[in-house]
PDB file of C-alpha atoms in Angstrom:
ATOM      1  CA  ALA A   1     -59.788   2.283  44.090  1.00  0.00           C
ATOM      2  CA  GLN A   2     -60.036  -1.454  42.771  1.00  0.00           C
ATOM      3  CA  SER A   3     -61.006  -4.416  44.644  1.00  0.00           C
ATOM      4  CA  VAL A   4     -61.674  -8.462  43.561  1.00  0.00           C
ATOM      5  CA  ALA A   5     -63.710 -10.609  46.382  1.00  0.00           C
ATOM      6  CA  GLN A   6     -63.574 -14.203  45.972  1.00  0.00           C
ATOM      7  CA  PRO A   7     -66.795 -14.989  48.859  1.00  0.00           C
ATOM      8  CA  GLU A   8     -66.014 -18.559  49.699  1.00  0.00           C
ATOM      9  CA  ASP A   9     -62.869 -19.762  51.121  1.00  0.00           C
ATOM     10  CA  GLN A  10     -62.964 -22.877  50.116  1.00  0.00           C
ATOM     11  CA  VAL A  11     -65.389 -24.515  47.895  1.00  0.00           C
ATOM     12  CA  ASN A  12     -65.278 -29.113  48.014  1.00  0.00           C
ATOM     13  CA  VAL A  13     -65.707 -31.186  44.941  1.00  0.00           C
ATOM     14  CA  ALA A  14     -66.195 -34.663  43.934  1.00  0.00           C
ATOM     15  CA  GLU A  15     -63.956 -35.788  41.167  1.00  0.00           C
ATOM     16  CA  GLY A  16     -65.474 -35.918  38.176  1.00  0.00           C
ATOM     17  CA  ASN A  17     -68.179 -33.002  38.938  1.00  0.00           C
ATOM     18  CA  PRO A  18     -68.214 -29.934  37.240  1.00  0.00           C
ATOM     19  CA  LEU A  19     -67.048 -27.059  39.371  1.00  0.00           C
ATOM     20  CA  THR A  20     -66.856 -23.520  39.843  1.00  0.00           C
ATOM     21  CA  VAL A  21     -64.854 -20.523  42.154  1.00  0.00           C
ATOM     22  CA  LYS A  22     -66.320 -17.603  42.828  1.00  0.00           C
ATOM     23  CA  CYS A  23     -65.064 -13.571  41.946  1.00  0.00           C
ATOM     24  CA  THR A  24     -66.316 -10.088  41.779  1.00  0.00           C
ATOM     25  CA  TYR A  25     -64.501  -7.344  41.189  1.00  0.00           C
ATOM     26  CA  SER A  26     -65.026  -3.304  41.004  1.00  0.00           C
ATOM     27  CA  VAL A  27     -62.910  -1.401  39.466  1.00  0.00           C
ATOM     28  CA  SER A  28     -63.201   2.436  37.887  1.00  0.00           C
ATOM     29  CA  GLY A  29     -62.434   1.651  34.559  1.00  0.00           C
ATOM     30  CA  ASN A  30     -62.112  -1.135  32.065  1.00  0.00           C
ATOM     31  CA  PRO A  31     -61.003  -4.072  33.816  1.00  0.00           C
ATOM     32  CA  TYR A  32     -58.147  -6.625  32.810  1.00  0.00           C
ATOM     33  CA  LEU A  33     -58.417 -10.198  34.997  1.00  0.00           C
ATOM     34  CA  PHE A  34     -57.053 -12.739  36.162  1.00  0.00           C
ATOM     35  CA  TRP A  35     -57.217 -16.527  37.699  1.00  0.00           C
ATOM     36  CA  TYR A  36     -53.831 -18.191  39.459  1.00  0.00           C
ATOM     37  CA  VAL A  37     -53.317 -20.639  40.668  1.00  0.00           C
ATOM     38  CA  GLN A  38     -50.940 -21.912  43.327  1.00  0.00           C
ATOM     39  CA  TYR A  39     -50.130 -25.269  44.981  1.00  0.00           C
ATOM     40  CA  PRO A  40     -48.898 -25.688  48.760  1.00  0.00           C
ATOM     41  CA  ASN A  41     -45.463 -23.759  49.257  1.00  0.00           C
ATOM     42  CA  ARG A  42     -44.938 -22.923  45.094  1.00  0.00           C
ATOM     43  CA  GLY A  43     -45.533 -19.745  43.269  1.00  0.00           C
ATOM     44  CA  LEU A  44     -48.642 -18.387  41.857  1.00  0.00           C
ATOM     45  CA  GLN A  45     -48.818 -20.203  37.912  1.00  0.00           C
ATOM     46  CA  PHE A  46     -50.968 -18.002  35.863  1.00  0.00           C
ATOM     47  CA  LEU A  47     -54.422 -19.468  34.376  1.00  0.00           C
ATOM     48  CA  LEU A  48     -56.340 -17.135  32.165  1.00  0.00           C
ATOM     49  CA  LYS A  49     -56.950 -13.766  31.363  1.00  0.00           C
ATOM     50  CA  TYR A  50     -59.267 -11.370  30.121  1.00  0.00           C
ATOM     51  CA  ILE A  51     -58.571  -8.264  28.493  1.00  0.00           C
ATOM     52  CA  THR A  52     -61.760  -8.140  25.455  1.00  0.00           C
ATOM     53  CA  GLY A  53     -63.587  -9.402  23.375  1.00  0.00           C
ATOM     54  CA  ASP A  54     -65.531 -13.173  24.358  1.00  0.00           C
ATOM     55  CA  ASN A  55     -66.809 -13.652  27.769  1.00  0.00           C
ATOM     56  CA  LEU A  56     -65.894 -16.859  27.626  1.00  0.00           C
ATOM     57  CA  VAL A  57     -62.259 -17.161  27.810  1.00  0.00           C
ATOM     58  CA  LYS A  58     -60.068 -20.724  28.288  1.00  0.00           C
ATOM     59  CA  GLY A  59     -57.194 -21.500  29.462  1.00  0.00           C
ATOM     60  CA  SER A  60     -54.445 -23.659  31.178  1.00  0.00           C
ATOM     61  CA  TYR A  61     -54.875 -27.289  32.110  1.00  0.00           C
ATOM     62  CA  GLY A  62     -58.824 -27.646  31.090  1.00  0.00           C
ATOM     63  CA  PHE A  63     -59.868 -23.925  32.790  1.00  0.00           C
ATOM     64  CA  GLU A  64     -62.397 -21.875  31.532  1.00  0.00           C
ATOM     65  CA  ALA A  65     -64.216 -18.125  33.112  1.00  0.00           C
ATOM     66  CA  GLU A  66     -67.166 -15.915  32.140  1.00  0.00           C
ATOM     67  CA  PHE A  67     -66.560 -12.500  32.127  1.00  0.00           C
ATOM     68  CA  ASN A  68     -69.927 -11.095  32.897  1.00  0.00           C
ATOM     69  CA  LYS A  69     -69.659  -7.230  32.842  1.00  0.00           C
ATOM     70  CA  SER A  70     -73.256  -6.709  34.095  1.00  0.00           C
ATOM     71  CA  GLN A  71     -72.854  -8.437  37.732  1.00  0.00           C
ATOM     72  CA  THR A  72     -69.263  -7.788  38.075  1.00  0.00           C
ATOM     73  CA  SER A  73     -68.368 -11.021  37.977  1.00  0.00           C
ATOM     74  CA  PHE A  74     -65.318 -13.706  36.268  1.00  0.00           C
ATOM     75  CA  HIS A  75     -65.973 -16.688  37.746  1.00  0.00           C
ATOM     76  CA  LEU A  76     -63.628 -20.120  37.851  1.00  0.00           C
ATOM     77  CA  LYS A  77     -65.096 -23.493  35.968  1.00  0.00           C
ATOM     78  CA  LYS A  78     -64.188 -26.541  34.818  1.00  0.00           C
ATOM     79  CA  PRO A  79     -66.131 -29.449  33.470  1.00  0.00           C
ATOM     80  CA  SER A  80     -64.268 -32.128  35.381  1.00  0.00           C
ATOM     81  CA  ALA A  81     -62.384 -31.722  38.433  1.00  0.00           C
ATOM     82  CA  LEU A  82     -59.345 -33.664  39.200  1.00  0.00           C
ATOM     83  CA  VAL A  83     -57.849 -34.656  42.198  1.00  0.00           C
ATOM     84  CA  SER A  84     -54.804 -33.143  41.035  1.00  0.00           C
ATOM     85  CA  ASP A  85     -57.021 -29.407  40.578  1.00  0.00           C
ATOM     86  CA  SER A  86     -57.044 -28.982  44.897  1.00  0.00           C
ATOM     87  CA  ALA A  87     -54.629 -26.328  45.058  1.00  0.00           C
ATOM     88  CA  LEU A  88     -55.523 -22.290  45.789  1.00  0.00           C
ATOM     89  CA  TYR A  89     -56.948 -19.584  43.436  1.00  0.00           C
ATOM     90  CA  PHE A  90     -56.304 -16.588  42.986  1.00  0.00           C
ATOM     91  CA  CYS A  91     -58.458 -13.835  40.769  1.00  0.00           C
ATOM     92  CA  ALA A  92     -56.956 -10.911  40.139  1.00  0.00           C
ATOM     93  CA  VAL A  93     -58.568  -7.236  38.747  1.00  0.00           C
ATOM     94  CA  ARG A  94     -56.447  -4.354  36.826  1.00  0.00           C
ATOM     95  CA  ASP A  95     -57.532  -1.132  35.454  1.00  0.00           C
ATOM     96  CA  SER A  96     -56.704  -1.309  32.031  1.00  0.00           C
ATOM     97  CA  GLY A  97     -55.748   2.442  31.947  1.00  0.00           C
ATOM     98  CA  ALA A  98     -52.707   3.080  29.927  1.00  0.00           C
ATOM     99  CA  GLY A  99     -51.110   3.575  33.447  1.00  0.00           C
ATOM    100  CA  SER A 100     -51.981   1.227  35.580  1.00  0.00           C
ATOM    101  CA  TYR A 101     -49.537  -1.870  37.137  1.00  0.00           C
ATOM    102  CA  GLN A 102     -51.133  -2.313  39.963  1.00  0.00           C
ATOM    103  CA  LEU A 103     -52.935  -5.502  39.996  1.00  0.00           C
ATOM    104  CA  THR A 104     -55.062  -6.850  43.291  1.00  0.00           C
ATOM    105  CA  PHE A 105     -55.603 -10.044  44.696  1.00  0.00           C
ATOM    106  CA  GLY A 106     -58.329 -11.500  45.892  1.00  0.00           C
ATOM    107  CA  LYS A 107     -57.492 -13.688  49.353  1.00  0.00           C
ATOM    108  CA  GLY A 108     -57.866 -16.752  47.536  1.00  0.00           C
ATOM    109  CA  THR A 109     -60.561 -19.361  47.735  1.00  0.00           C
ATOM    110  CA  LYS A 110     -58.946 -23.148  48.355  1.00  0.00           C
ATOM    111  CA  LEU A 111     -59.917 -25.907  45.982  1.00  0.00           C
ATOM    112  CA  SER A 112     -60.916 -29.640  47.032  1.00  0.00           C
ATOM    113  CA  VAL A 113     -61.243 -32.286  44.855  1.00  0.00           C
ATOM    114  CA  ILE A 114     -62.428 -35.188  46.588  1.00  0.00           C
ATOM    115  CA  PRO A 115     -61.772 -38.662  45.359  1.00  0.00           C
TER     116      PRO A 115
ATOM    117  CA  ASP B   1     -36.607 -19.951  28.994  1.00  0.00           C
ATOM    118  CA  ALA B   2     -36.114 -20.060  33.202  1.00  0.00           C
ATOM    119  CA  GLY B   3     -38.548 -17.943  35.358  1.00  0.00           C
ATOM    120  CA  VAL B   4     -38.216 -15.569  37.795  1.00  0.00           C
ATOM    121  CA  ILE B   5     -36.169 -17.066  40.363  1.00  0.00           C
ATOM    122  CA  GLN B   6     -35.535 -15.782  44.336  1.00  0.00           C
ATOM    123  CA  SER B   7     -33.044 -17.171  46.556  1.00  0.00           C
ATOM    124  CA  PRO B   8     -32.820 -18.493  49.277  1.00  0.00           C
ATOM    125  CA  ARG B   9     -36.116 -20.435  49.386  1.00  0.00           C
ATOM    126  CA  HIS B  10     -36.387 -20.647  53.255  1.00  0.00           C
ATOM    127  CA  GLU B  11     -34.725 -18.541  55.819  1.00  0.00           C
ATOM    128  CA  VAL B  12     -34.892 -19.127  59.319  1.00  0.00           C
ATOM    129  CA  THR B  13     -33.536 -15.921  61.910  1.00  0.00           C
ATOM    130  CA  GLU B  14     -33.261 -14.490  64.930  1.00  0.00           C
ATOM    131  CA  MET B  15     -35.137 -11.244  65.998  1.00  0.00           C
ATOM    132  CA  GLY B  16     -32.576  -7.929  65.063  1.00  0.00           C
ATOM    133  CA  GLN B  17     -30.657 -10.093  62.410  1.00  0.00           C
ATOM    134  CA  GLU B  18     -30.759  -8.337  58.609  1.00  0.00           C
ATOM    135  CA  VAL B  19     -31.980 -11.001  56.125  1.00  0.00           C
ATOM    136  CA  THR B  20     -31.775 -10.310  52.391  1.00  0.00           C
ATOM    137  CA  LEU B  21     -34.385 -12.055  49.876  1.00  0.00           C
ATOM    138  CA  ARG B  22     -32.601 -11.370  46.392  1.00  0.00           C
ATOM    139  CA  CYS B  23     -34.521 -12.376  42.736  1.00  0.00           C
ATOM    140  CA  LYS B  24     -33.802 -12.539  38.922  1.00  0.00           C
ATOM    141  CA  PRO B  25     -36.820 -11.505  37.260  1.00  0.00           C
ATOM    142  CA  ILE B  26     -37.633 -13.224  33.685  1.00  0.00           C
ATOM    143  CA  SER B  27     -35.447 -11.528  31.443  1.00  0.00           C
ATOM    144  CA  GLY B  28     -36.651  -8.742  28.891  1.00  0.00           C
ATOM    145  CA  HIS B  29     -39.086  -8.214  31.396  1.00  0.00           C
ATOM    146  CA  ASN B  30     -39.431  -4.471  33.009  1.00  0.00           C
ATOM    147  CA  SER B  31     -41.189  -4.547  35.880  1.00  0.00           C
ATOM    148  CA  LEU B  32     -40.217  -5.927  39.653  1.00  0.00           C
ATOM    149  CA  PHE B  33     -42.923  -7.012  42.001  1.00  0.00           C
ATOM    150  CA  TRP B  34     -43.023  -7.741  45.941  1.00  0.00           C
ATOM    151  CA  TYR B  35     -45.179  -9.137  47.143  1.00  0.00           C
ATOM    152  CA  ARG B  36     -46.046 -10.328  50.769  1.00  0.00           C
ATOM    153  CA  GLN B  37     -48.244 -13.789  51.518  1.00  0.00           C
ATOM    154  CA  THR B  38     -49.298 -13.774  55.044  1.00  0.00           C
ATOM    155  CA  MET B  39     -52.572 -15.957  55.963  1.00  0.00           C
ATOM    156  CA  MET B  40     -54.178 -13.004  57.958  1.00  0.00           C
ATOM    157  CA  ARG B  41     -53.369 -10.399  54.753  1.00  0.00           C
ATOM    158  CA  GLY B  42     -52.876 -12.534  51.751  1.00  0.00           C
ATOM    159  CA  LEU B  43     -50.835 -11.329  49.309  1.00  0.00           C
ATOM    160  CA  GLU B  44     -49.621  -7.553  49.724  1.00  0.00           C
ATOM    161  CA  LEU B  45     -48.144  -5.237  47.454  1.00  0.00           C
ATOM    162  CA  LEU B  46     -44.496  -3.677  48.945  1.00  0.00           C
ATOM    163  CA  ILE B  47     -42.658  -1.915  45.917  1.00  0.00           C
ATOM    164  CA  TYR B  48     -43.844  -1.871  42.219  1.00  0.00           C
ATOM    165  CA  PHE B  49     -40.400  -0.688  39.942  1.00  0.00           C
ATOM    166  CA  ASN B  50     -40.122  -0.377  36.338  1.00  0.00           C
ATOM    167  CA  ASN B  51     -36.789  -0.428  34.202  1.00  0.00           C
ATOM    168  CA  ASN B  52     -35.553  -0.506  37.549  1.00  0.00           C
ATOM    169  CA  VAL B  53     -36.701   2.814  38.955  1.00  0.00           C
ATOM    170  CA  PRO B  54     -38.943   2.279  42.502  1.00  0.00           C
ATOM    171  CA  ILE B  55     -42.489   3.627  41.310  1.00  0.00           C
ATOM    172  CA  ASP B  56     -44.636   2.649  44.099  1.00  0.00           C
ATOM    173  CA  ASP B  57     -43.225   1.837  47.584  1.00  0.00           C
ATOM    174  CA  SER B  58     -46.148   2.691  49.572  1.00  0.00           C
ATOM    175  CA  GLY B  59     -47.368  -1.117  50.270  1.00  0.00           C
ATOM    176  CA  MET B  60     -43.194  -1.271  52.711  1.00  0.00           C
ATOM    177  CA  PRO B  61     -44.656  -1.758  56.018  1.00  0.00           C
ATOM    178  CA  GLU B  62     -41.885   0.599  57.887  1.00  0.00           C
ATOM    179  CA  ASP B  63     -38.535   2.006  57.398  1.00  0.00           C
ATOM    180  CA  ARG B  64     -36.752  -1.745  58.284  1.00  0.00           C
ATOM    181  CA  PHE B  65     -38.011  -2.084  54.875  1.00  0.00           C
ATOM    182  CA  SER B  66     -35.799  -1.342  51.983  1.00  0.00           C
ATOM    183  CA  ALA B  67     -35.915  -2.576  48.456  1.00  0.00           C
ATOM    184  CA  LYS B  68     -32.716  -2.246  45.608  1.00  0.00           C
ATOM    185  CA  MET B  69     -32.597  -3.033  41.626  1.00  0.00           C
ATOM    186  CA  PRO B  70     -29.782  -1.904  40.369  1.00  0.00           C
ATOM    187  CA  ASN B  71     -29.450  -3.668  37.412  1.00  0.00           C
ATOM    188  CA  ALA B  72     -32.952  -5.393  35.397  1.00  0.00           C
ATOM    189  CA  SER B  73     -31.210  -9.115  36.605  1.00  0.00           C
ATOM    190  CA  PHE B  74     -31.276  -8.296  40.272  1.00  0.00           C
ATOM    191  CA  SER B  75     -33.499  -6.941  42.724  1.00  0.00           C
ATOM    192  CA  THR B  76     -33.305  -7.040  46.252  1.00  0.00           C
ATOM    193  CA  LEU B  77     -35.848  -7.186  49.641  1.00  0.00           C
ATOM    194  CA  LYS B  78     -33.965  -6.050  52.653  1.00  0.00           C
ATOM    195  CA  ILE B  79     -35.351  -5.989  56.143  1.00  0.00           C
ATOM    196  CA  GLN B  80     -33.102  -4.720  59.363  1.00  0.00           C
ATOM    197  CA  PRO B  81     -33.395  -5.179  61.953  1.00  0.00           C
ATOM    198  CA  SER B  82     -36.090  -8.367  61.513  1.00  0.00           C
ATOM    199  CA  GLU B  83     -38.749  -9.290  63.843  1.00  0.00           C
ATOM    200  CA  PRO B  84     -41.017 -12.053  64.468  1.00  0.00           C
ATOM    201  CA  ARG B  85     -44.204 -10.244  62.445  1.00  0.00           C
ATOM    202  CA  ASP B  86     -42.219 -10.324  59.363  1.00  0.00           C
ATOM    203  CA  SER B  87     -42.477 -13.953  59.613  1.00  0.00           C
ATOM    204  CA  ALA B  88     -44.168 -14.702  55.933  1.00  0.00           C
ATOM    205  CA  VAL B  89     -43.512 -15.281  52.032  1.00  0.00           C
ATOM    206  CA  TYR B  90     -41.757 -12.801  50.153  1.00  0.00           C
ATOM    207  CA  PHE B  91     -42.646 -13.218  46.866  1.00  0.00           C
ATOM    208  CA  CYS B  92     -40.550 -11.563  43.344  1.00  0.00           C
ATOM    209  CA  ALA B  93     -42.786 -11.157  40.376  1.00  0.00           C
ATOM    210  CA  SER B  94     -41.713  -9.393  36.522  1.00  0.00           C
ATOM    211  CA  SER B  95     -43.654  -8.719  33.802  1.00  0.00           C
ATOM    212  CA  LEU B  96     -43.371  -6.949  30.876  1.00  0.00           C
ATOM    213  CA  ARG B  97     -44.912  -3.341  31.081  1.00  0.00           C
ATOM    214  CA  GLY B  98     -47.095  -2.541  28.024  1.00  0.00           C
ATOM    215  CA  THR B  99     -49.030  -5.595  27.678  1.00  0.00           C
ATOM    216  CA  THR B 100     -51.393  -7.172  29.519  1.00  0.00           C
ATOM    217  CA  GLY B 101     -49.353  -6.919  32.242  1.00  0.00           C
ATOM    218  CA  GLU B 102     -49.714 -10.633  33.696  1.00  0.00           C
ATOM    219  CA  LEU B 103     -47.803 -11.478  36.506  1.00  0.00           C
ATOM    220  CA  PHE B 104     -44.950 -14.340  36.436  1.00  0.00           C
ATOM    221  CA  PHE B 105     -43.868 -15.552  40.247  1.00  0.00           C
ATOM    222  CA  GLY B 106     -40.579 -16.682  41.523  1.00  0.00           C
ATOM    223  CA  GLU B 107     -40.890 -19.818  43.935  1.00  0.00           C
ATOM    224  CA  GLY B 108     -40.955 -17.562  47.166  1.00  0.00           C
ATOM    225  CA  SER B 109     -39.166 -17.514  50.012  1.00  0.00           C
ATOM    226  CA  ARG B 110     -40.319 -18.731  53.559  1.00  0.00           C
ATOM    227  CA  LEU B 111     -39.591 -15.974  56.007  1.00  0.00           C
ATOM    228  CA  THR B 112     -39.354 -16.994  59.656  1.00  0.00           C
ATOM    229  CA  VAL B 113     -37.933 -14.864  61.721  1.00  0.00           C
ATOM    230  CA  LEU B 114     -37.360 -16.565  66.272  1.00  0.00           C
TER     231      LEU B 114
END
């Protein structure tokens, strides 16, 4: 079975400060890892993914995430937060096996960027 | 390109009524997923279709729920009869199987059962 943990229900950060949203995962094989963002009353939007290669992945809106295999983590980061980054963030994992389709989501972390 | 299109965006109905939610996936995508989102349970996968065939419906809560995909461009999720505990946001998502598999979500259908 695969799982995702987002240990913080909410993260508060001041505008202009760096932000980190934490994610750890468990999967039997090699992971495909994803971050999605959800704004109020909207669907989930894809931000970035790790498939293989460089452990630092860059995505949309200036976000990046670092894959750490030994710590089974995939934390989302941004050097300078914007008020418009305030949203709900979901980490997700999928086994990289050929027959795998199930994307397992974490419970989400609400990010609030304070002006 | 148009994204995943869902309708209706909002539905308010009374207990016992039939509810039908609709989804048009992104053209060319061959995998379609229905998810349910609630505060208590987060995002739950209800059913997964590949090439219009249901592959995994283990997440469908009970026999009151059914889903169909008659062709590559249309899917429905039906609840009959509806109950207050079915109140949630229902999302449809599509992807291209055989790729790294990121999902593209619709805007969701918010269902309220009174």
